[in-house]
mmCIF file of C-alpha atoms in Angstrom:
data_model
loop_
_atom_site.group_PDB
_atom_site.id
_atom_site.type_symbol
_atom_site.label_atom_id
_atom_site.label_comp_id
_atom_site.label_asym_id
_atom_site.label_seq_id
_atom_site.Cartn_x
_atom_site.Cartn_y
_atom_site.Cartn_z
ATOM 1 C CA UNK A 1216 15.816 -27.787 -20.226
ATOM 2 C CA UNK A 1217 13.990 -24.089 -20.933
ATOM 3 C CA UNK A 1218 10.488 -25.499 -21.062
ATOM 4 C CA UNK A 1219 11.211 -28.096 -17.470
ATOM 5 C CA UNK A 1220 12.941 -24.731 -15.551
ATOM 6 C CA UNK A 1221 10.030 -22.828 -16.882
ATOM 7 C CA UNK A 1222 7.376 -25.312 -15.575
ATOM 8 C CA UNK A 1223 9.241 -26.005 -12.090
ATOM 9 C CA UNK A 1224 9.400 -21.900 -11.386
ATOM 10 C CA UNK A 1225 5.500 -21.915 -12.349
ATOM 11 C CA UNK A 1226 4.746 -24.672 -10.270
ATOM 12 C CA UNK A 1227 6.829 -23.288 -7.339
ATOM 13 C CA UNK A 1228 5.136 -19.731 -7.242
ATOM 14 C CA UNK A 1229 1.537 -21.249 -7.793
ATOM 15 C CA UNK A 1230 2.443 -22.662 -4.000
ATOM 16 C CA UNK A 1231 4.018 -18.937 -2.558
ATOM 17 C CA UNK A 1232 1.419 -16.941 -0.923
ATOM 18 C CA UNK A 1233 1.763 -13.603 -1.943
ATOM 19 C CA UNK A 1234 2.112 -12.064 1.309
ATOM 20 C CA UNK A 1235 1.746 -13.089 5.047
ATOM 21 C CA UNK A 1236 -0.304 -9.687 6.247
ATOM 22 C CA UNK A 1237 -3.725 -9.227 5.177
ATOM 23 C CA UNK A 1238 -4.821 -7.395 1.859
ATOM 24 C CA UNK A 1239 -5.411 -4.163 3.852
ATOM 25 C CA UNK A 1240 -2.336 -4.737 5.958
ATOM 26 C CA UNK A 1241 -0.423 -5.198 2.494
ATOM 27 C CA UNK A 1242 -1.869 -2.075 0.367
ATOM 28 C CA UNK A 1243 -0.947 0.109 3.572
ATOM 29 C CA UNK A 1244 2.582 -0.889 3.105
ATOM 30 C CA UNK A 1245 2.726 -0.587 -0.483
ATOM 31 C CA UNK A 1246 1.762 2.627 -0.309
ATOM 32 C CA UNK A 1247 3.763 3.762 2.407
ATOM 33 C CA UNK A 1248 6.704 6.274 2.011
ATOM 34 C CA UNK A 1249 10.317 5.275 3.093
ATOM 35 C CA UNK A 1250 11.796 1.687 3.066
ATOM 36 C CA UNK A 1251 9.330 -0.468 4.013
ATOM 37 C CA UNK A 1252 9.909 -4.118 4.787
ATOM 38 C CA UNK A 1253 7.573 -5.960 2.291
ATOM 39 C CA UNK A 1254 6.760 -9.275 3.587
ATOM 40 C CA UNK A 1255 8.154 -12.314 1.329
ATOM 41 C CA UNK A 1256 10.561 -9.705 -0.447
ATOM 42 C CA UNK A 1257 13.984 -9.102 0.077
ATOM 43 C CA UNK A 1258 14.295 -5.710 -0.898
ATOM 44 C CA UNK A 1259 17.267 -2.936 -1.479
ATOM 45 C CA UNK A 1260 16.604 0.138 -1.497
ATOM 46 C CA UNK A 1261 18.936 2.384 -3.611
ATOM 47 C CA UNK A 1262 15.768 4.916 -3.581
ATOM 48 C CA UNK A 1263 13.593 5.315 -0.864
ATOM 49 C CA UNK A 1264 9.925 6.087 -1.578
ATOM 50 C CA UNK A 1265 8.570 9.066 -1.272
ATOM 51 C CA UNK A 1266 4.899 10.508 -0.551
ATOM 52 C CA UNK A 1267 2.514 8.177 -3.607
ATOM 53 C CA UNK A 1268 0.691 11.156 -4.289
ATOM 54 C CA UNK A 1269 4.154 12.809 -5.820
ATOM 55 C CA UNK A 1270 5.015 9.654 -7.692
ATOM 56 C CA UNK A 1271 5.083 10.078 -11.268
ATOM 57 C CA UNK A 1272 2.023 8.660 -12.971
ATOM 58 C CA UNK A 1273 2.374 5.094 -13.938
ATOM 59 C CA UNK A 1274 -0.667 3.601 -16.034
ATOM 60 C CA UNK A 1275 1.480 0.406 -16.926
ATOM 61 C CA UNK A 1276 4.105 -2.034 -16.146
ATOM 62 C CA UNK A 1277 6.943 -3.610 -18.580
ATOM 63 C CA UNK A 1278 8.349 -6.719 -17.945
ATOM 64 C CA UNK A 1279 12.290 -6.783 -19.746
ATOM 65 C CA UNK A 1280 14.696 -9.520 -19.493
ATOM 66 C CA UNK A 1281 18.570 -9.000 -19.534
ATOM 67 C CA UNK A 1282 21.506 -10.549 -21.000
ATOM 68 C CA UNK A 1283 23.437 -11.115 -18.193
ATOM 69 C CA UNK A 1284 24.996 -13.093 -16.034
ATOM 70 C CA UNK A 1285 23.730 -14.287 -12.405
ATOM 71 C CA UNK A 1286 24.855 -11.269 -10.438
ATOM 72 C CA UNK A 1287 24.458 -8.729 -12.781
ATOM 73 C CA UNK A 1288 21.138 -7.134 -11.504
ATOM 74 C CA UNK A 1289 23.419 -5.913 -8.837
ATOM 75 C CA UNK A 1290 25.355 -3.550 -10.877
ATOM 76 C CA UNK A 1291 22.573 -2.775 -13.573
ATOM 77 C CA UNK A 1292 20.817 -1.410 -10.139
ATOM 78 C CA UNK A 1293 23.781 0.523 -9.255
ATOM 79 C CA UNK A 1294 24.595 2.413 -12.259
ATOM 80 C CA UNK A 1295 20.899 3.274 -12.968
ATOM 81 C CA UNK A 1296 21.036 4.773 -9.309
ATOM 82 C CA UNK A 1297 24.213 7.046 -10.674
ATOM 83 C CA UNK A 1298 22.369 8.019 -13.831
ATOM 84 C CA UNK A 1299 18.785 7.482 -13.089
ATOM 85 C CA UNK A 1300 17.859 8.438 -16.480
ATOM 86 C CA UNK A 1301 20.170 5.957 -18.735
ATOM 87 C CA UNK A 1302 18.554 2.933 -20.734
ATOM 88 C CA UNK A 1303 17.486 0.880 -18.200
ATOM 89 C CA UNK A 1304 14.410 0.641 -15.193
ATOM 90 C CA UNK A 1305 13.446 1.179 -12.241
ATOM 91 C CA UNK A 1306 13.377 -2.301 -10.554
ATOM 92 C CA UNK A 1307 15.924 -4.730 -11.098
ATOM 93 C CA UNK A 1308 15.808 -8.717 -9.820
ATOM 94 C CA UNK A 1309 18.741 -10.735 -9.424
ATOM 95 C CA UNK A 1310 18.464 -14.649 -10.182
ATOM 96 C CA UNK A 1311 18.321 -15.243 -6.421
ATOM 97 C CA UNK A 1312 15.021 -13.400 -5.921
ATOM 98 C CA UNK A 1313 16.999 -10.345 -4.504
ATOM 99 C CA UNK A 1314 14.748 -6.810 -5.675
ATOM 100 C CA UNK A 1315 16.904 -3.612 -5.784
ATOM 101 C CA UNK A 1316 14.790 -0.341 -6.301
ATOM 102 C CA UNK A 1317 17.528 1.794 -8.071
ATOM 103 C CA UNK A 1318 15.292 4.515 -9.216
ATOM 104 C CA UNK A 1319 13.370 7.701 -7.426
ATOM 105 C CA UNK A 1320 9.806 7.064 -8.099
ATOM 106 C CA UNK A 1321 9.482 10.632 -9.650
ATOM 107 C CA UNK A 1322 11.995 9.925 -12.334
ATOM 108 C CA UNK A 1323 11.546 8.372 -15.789
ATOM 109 C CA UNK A 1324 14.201 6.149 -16.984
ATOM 110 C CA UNK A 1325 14.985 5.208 -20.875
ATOM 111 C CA UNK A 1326 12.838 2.028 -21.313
ATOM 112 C CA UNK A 1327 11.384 0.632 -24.277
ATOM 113 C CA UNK A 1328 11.257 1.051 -28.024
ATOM 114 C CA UNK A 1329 8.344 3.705 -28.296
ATOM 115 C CA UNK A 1330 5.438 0.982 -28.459
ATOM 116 C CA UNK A 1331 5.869 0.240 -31.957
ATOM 117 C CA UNK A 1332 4.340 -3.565 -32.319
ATOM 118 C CA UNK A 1333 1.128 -3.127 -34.174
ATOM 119 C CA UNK A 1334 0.875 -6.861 -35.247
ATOM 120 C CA UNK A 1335 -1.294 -8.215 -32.761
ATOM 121 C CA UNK A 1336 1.114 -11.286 -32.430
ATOM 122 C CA UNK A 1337 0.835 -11.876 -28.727
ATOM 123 C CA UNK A 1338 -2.350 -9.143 -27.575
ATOM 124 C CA UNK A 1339 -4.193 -6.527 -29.034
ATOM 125 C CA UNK A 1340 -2.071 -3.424 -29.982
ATOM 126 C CA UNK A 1341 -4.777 -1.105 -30.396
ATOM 127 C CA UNK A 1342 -4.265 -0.009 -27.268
ATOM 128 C CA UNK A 1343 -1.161 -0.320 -27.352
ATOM 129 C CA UNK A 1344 0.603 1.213 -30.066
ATOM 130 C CA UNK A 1345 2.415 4.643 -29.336
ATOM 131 C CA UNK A 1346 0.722 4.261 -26.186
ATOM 132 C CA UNK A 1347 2.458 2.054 -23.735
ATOM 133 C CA UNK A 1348 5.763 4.312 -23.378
ATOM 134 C CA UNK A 1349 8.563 5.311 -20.842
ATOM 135 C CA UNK A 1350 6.785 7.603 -19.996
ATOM 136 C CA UNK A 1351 3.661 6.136 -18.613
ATOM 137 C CA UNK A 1352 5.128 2.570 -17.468
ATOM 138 C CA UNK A 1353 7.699 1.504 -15.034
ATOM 139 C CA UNK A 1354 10.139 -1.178 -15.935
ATOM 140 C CA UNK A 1355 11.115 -3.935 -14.359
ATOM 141 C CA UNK A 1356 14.313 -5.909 -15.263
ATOM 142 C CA UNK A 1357 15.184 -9.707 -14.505
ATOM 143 C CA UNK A 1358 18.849 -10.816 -14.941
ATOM 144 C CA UNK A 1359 20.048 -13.847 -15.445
ATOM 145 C CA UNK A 1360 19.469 -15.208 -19.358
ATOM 146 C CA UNK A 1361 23.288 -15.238 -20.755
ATOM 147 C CA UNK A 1362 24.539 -16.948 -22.105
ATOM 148 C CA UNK A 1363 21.501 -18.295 -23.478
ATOM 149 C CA UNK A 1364 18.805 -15.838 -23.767
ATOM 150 C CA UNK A 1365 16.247 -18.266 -24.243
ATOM 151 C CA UNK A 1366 16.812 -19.374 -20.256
ATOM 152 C CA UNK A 1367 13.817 -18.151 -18.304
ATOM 153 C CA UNK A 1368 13.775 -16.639 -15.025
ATOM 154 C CA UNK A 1369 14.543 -18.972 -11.360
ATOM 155 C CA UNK A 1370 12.080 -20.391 -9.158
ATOM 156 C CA UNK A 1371 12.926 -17.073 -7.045
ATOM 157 C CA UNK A 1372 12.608 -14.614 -10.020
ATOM 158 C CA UNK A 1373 9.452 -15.811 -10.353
ATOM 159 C CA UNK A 1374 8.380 -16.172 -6.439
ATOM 160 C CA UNK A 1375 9.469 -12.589 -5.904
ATOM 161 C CA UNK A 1376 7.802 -11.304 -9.209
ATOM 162 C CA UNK A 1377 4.704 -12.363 -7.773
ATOM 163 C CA UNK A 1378 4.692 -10.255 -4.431
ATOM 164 C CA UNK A 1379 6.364 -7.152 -6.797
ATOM 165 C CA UNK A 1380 3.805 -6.988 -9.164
ATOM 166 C CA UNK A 1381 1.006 -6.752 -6.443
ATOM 167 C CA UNK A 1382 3.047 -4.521 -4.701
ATOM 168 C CA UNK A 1383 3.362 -2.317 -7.717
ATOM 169 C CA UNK A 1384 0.101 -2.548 -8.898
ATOM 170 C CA UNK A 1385 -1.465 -2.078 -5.545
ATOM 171 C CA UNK A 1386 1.248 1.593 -5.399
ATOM 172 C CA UNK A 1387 0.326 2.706 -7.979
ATOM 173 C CA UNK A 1388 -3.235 1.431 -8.568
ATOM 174 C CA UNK A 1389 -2.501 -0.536 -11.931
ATOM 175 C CA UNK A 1390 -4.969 -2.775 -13.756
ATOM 176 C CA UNK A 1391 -3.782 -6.076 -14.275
ATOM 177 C CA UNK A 1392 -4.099 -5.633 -17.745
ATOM 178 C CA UNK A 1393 -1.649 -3.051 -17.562
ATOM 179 C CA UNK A 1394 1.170 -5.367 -17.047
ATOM 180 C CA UNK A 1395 2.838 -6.240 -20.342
ATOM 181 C CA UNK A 1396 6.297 -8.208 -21.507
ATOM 182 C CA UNK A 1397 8.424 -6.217 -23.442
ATOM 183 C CA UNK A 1398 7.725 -8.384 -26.390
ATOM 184 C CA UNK A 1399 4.318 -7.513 -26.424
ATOM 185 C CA UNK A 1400 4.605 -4.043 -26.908
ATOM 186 C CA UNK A 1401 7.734 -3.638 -29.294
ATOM 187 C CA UNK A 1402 9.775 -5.699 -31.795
ATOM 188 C CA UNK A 1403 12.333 -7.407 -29.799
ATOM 189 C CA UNK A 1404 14.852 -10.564 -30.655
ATOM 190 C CA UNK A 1405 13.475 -13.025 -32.635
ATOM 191 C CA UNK A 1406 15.623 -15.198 -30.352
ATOM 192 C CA UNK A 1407 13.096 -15.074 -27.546
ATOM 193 C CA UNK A 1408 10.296 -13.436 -26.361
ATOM 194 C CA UNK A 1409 11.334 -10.771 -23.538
ATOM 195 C CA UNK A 1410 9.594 -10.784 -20.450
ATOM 196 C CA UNK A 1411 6.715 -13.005 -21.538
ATOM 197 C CA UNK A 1412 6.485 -15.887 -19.076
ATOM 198 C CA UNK A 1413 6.201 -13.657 -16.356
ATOM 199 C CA UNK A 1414 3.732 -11.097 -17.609
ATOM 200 C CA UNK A 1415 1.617 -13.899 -18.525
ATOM 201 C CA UNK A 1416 2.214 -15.404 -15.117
ATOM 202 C CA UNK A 1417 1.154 -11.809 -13.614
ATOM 203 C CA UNK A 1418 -1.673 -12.407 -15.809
ATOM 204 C CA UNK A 1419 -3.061 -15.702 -14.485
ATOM 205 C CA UNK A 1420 -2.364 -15.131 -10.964
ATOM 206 C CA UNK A 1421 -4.836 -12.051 -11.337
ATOM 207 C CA UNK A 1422 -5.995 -9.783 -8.285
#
């Protein structure tokens, strides 16, 4: 059931265009300030953008997955918005492809576990280790895998994921080898691996 939802959401985005405007129509509106409609995304904005150049300095993106229920993005969202700096990220997507920015660009919410996966198990840690941090990456959080964490995102999870993650790497002028699961980075539930469909997805779609 995992592995055929899986494979239909792959198959599904490998069809989605990223975006209708052109590449230089699309990095002018990711890097615009405000609320800008972002073709092929429905977006809510609980923070506006500001001006790039004030945006804190993100060098990398997380990918973390949730344990909740369809609908819950929604609220995560919200109450990251109240307390911008609780456990939790910046970007939230709901199982309906729905993206809610909850988080002022300039602020630095509690994500992550410090880096500390030096195993090698799914990439290279060198680089990694101690290095990929709150501090320098902004999270992104899919809802959606209760009550069986081992459920992987929807066919619009994954069609929006790939618009967001060339909108955020084109913002903020992230390699794509900057974009990392969760699971990659630290030691997560053996249950699953967090976030790594769709970093590897990010991955293979490339620039």
């Amino acid at each position: 059931m995992m592995k055929s939802r899986l494979l239909a959401a792959i198959l599904a985005a490998l069809l989605i265009s990223p975006a209708a405007a052109t590449d230089a129509e699309f990095a002018k509106i990711a890097r615009a300030p405000g609320t800008p409609d972002i073709p092929g995304l429905k977006m809510v904005w609980l923070a506006p953008w500001g001006d790039v150049r004030s945006a804190h300095p993100w060098r990398n993106i997380i990918v973390h997955q949730t344990e909740g229920p369809a609908g819950s993005a929604r609220g995560g969202a919200a109450e990251q918005s109240r307390n911008p700096t609780r456990r939790g990220v910046t970007v939230w997507v709901e199982t309906d492809g729905t993206v809610y920015w909850a988080v002022a660009e300039t602020l630095v919410p509690t994500h992550g576990d410090g880096a500390n996966r030096n195993d090698n198990k799914y990439i290279d840690n060198k680089p990694t280790y101690r290095q990929v941090v709150r501090d320098n990456s902004i999270g992104v959080e899919f809802a959606g895998n209760y009550p069986d964490v081992t459920t992987g995102p929807t066919e619009a999870q994954v069609a929006a994921w790939k618009i967001l993650v060339k909108v955020l790497r084109a913002r903020y002028d992230i390699p794509l080898d900057h974009v990392y699961a969760h699971n990659w980075i630290d030691y997560k539930d053996a249950r699953y691996c967090e976030g790594c469909w769709l970093a590897t997805l990010a991955r293979i779609w490339g620039e």
